């Protein structure tokens, strides 16, 4: 199979590329390296530097002929999307439409979208299944929903078959240590905890410990990035077998609180991880946990690497490996 990953040099993209390379598929990586790393691009992959906002460059690479395109090239910071909506619409909407229309114009028939639980907004019931109302509470979540809706139209009007994978909280690193790139200036909980453990961030600010949860801190569905990556391979096989379009959640179905993540990180890193309990962050739901029954039923997908120990252990190993240059 020939698979082209837009945003393939990023955190998720690199792990997805590894899964396809492990079974000797031909992998193309299209990335502008704005946050992705050239060092993440496996030597066996074909690299194309480019930006999804450059339609001409997108079409030029698509013309090389691909069985499936996977779109992982979106900006993903919910908070930033509320401050810089233009940055998000130009990349996440216009850029994504360049990929969809480019596929139609060059005859690529299968498309996989990296989507997000952010399309749901504040949960009205738990666990969240795919029928849950879609009321995104941030512009980032809206951009993902907007592209899902365009994919629905283009599948009906032009026969583009697609799978949209709604990730919950992606976390962890490759268990064989094949990915060592770190996110710069992360905002997500686990990388922030790791930076405090490494001593490059003074403390962890816990956004609220007065939620209606077991220990008062926010609960999320953390899913290991290798589980997510395997979901992309299953989705590609599903599309190439002509089984039609799908929208599915990818989550571990297990909720973990900030405090549980913190306690496990202290246990595994043996570091104190200084913490301050501060006010809630605007827009944060108390709890967000997936139902992934649909992914299991349609793709045979199951989270198998997503224990909190494995997530923290594999992440800590990468931060320790980077420790030397993190300190300078
Ligand atoms: C997790 C928990 C915070 C940082 C975001 C995006 C979502 C998706 C995943 C792309 C919450 C708490 C966090 C910190 C904290 N991105 N927290 N201190 O908000 O669940 O989801 O990333 O698809 O679209 O919104 O992830 O890691 O920011 O927060 O207390 O310094 O950790 O309140 O309870 P979130 P997160």
PDB file of N, CA, C and O in Angstrom, residues 41 44 84 148 178 211 246 263 326:
ATOM      1  N   UNK A  41      11.574  11.821  10.643  1.00  0.00           N
ATOM      2  CA  UNK A  41      11.228  11.157   9.377  1.00  0.00           C
ATOM      3  C   UNK A  41      12.140   9.945   9.184  1.00  0.00           C
ATOM      4  O   UNK A  41      13.348  10.081   9.050  1.00  0.00           O
ATOM      5  N   UNK A  44      13.425   5.170   5.733  1.00  0.00           N
ATOM      6  CA  UNK A  44      12.745   4.391   4.694  1.00  0.00           C
ATOM      7  C   UNK A  44      11.548   5.165   4.105  1.00  0.00           C
ATOM      8  O   UNK A  44      10.939   4.726   3.141  1.00  0.00           O
ATOM      9  N   UNK A  84      -6.342  33.019  18.226  1.00  0.00           N
ATOM     10  CA  UNK A  84      -5.860  33.218  16.850  1.00  0.00           C
ATOM     11  C   UNK A  84      -6.721  32.426  15.858  1.00  0.00           C
ATOM     12  O   UNK A  84      -6.234  31.495  15.187  1.00  0.00           O
ATOM     13  N   UNK A 148     -14.980  17.418   8.913  1.00  0.00           N
ATOM     14  CA  UNK A 148     -15.774  16.173   8.874  1.00  0.00           C
ATOM     15  C   UNK A 148     -17.005  16.370   7.990  1.00  0.00           C
ATOM     16  O   UNK A 148     -17.352  15.517   7.163  1.00  0.00           O
ATOM     17  N   UNK A 178      11.685   4.378  19.430  1.00  0.00           N
ATOM     18  CA  UNK A 178      12.072   4.811  18.066  1.00  0.00           C
ATOM     19  C   UNK A 178      11.673   6.255  17.776  1.00  0.00           C
ATOM     20  O   UNK A 178      11.910   6.782  16.704  1.00  0.00           O
ATOM     21  N   UNK A 211     -13.714  19.835  41.077  1.00  0.00           N
ATOM     22  CA  UNK A 211     -14.686  19.246  40.141  1.00  0.00           C
ATOM     23  C   UNK A 211     -15.427  18.104  40.825  1.00  0.00           C
ATOM     24  O   UNK A 211     -14.925  17.527  41.807  1.00  0.00           O
ATOM     25  N   UNK A 246     -16.517   5.995   7.511  1.00  0.00           N
ATOM     26  CA  UNK A 246     -16.758   5.758   8.947  1.00  0.00           C
ATOM     27  C   UNK A 246     -16.358   6.979   9.755  1.00  0.00           C
ATOM     28  O   UNK A 246     -15.418   7.688   9.357  1.00  0.00           O
ATOM     29  N   UNK A 263       0.272  11.273  40.537  1.00  0.00           N
ATOM     30  CA  UNK A 263       0.750  10.260  41.494  1.00  0.00           C
ATOM     31  C   UNK A 263       1.581   9.191  40.768  1.00  0.00           C
ATOM     32  O   UNK A 263       2.648   8.795  41.235  1.00  0.00           O
ATOM     33  N   UNK A 326      17.946  19.306  27.176  1.00  0.00           N
ATOM     34  CA  UNK A 326      16.841  20.091  27.757  1.00  0.00           C
ATOM     35  C   UNK A 326      17.390  21.086  28.753  1.00  0.00           C
ATOM     36  O   UNK A 326      16.906  22.169  28.945  1.00  0.00           O
TER      37      UNK A 326
END
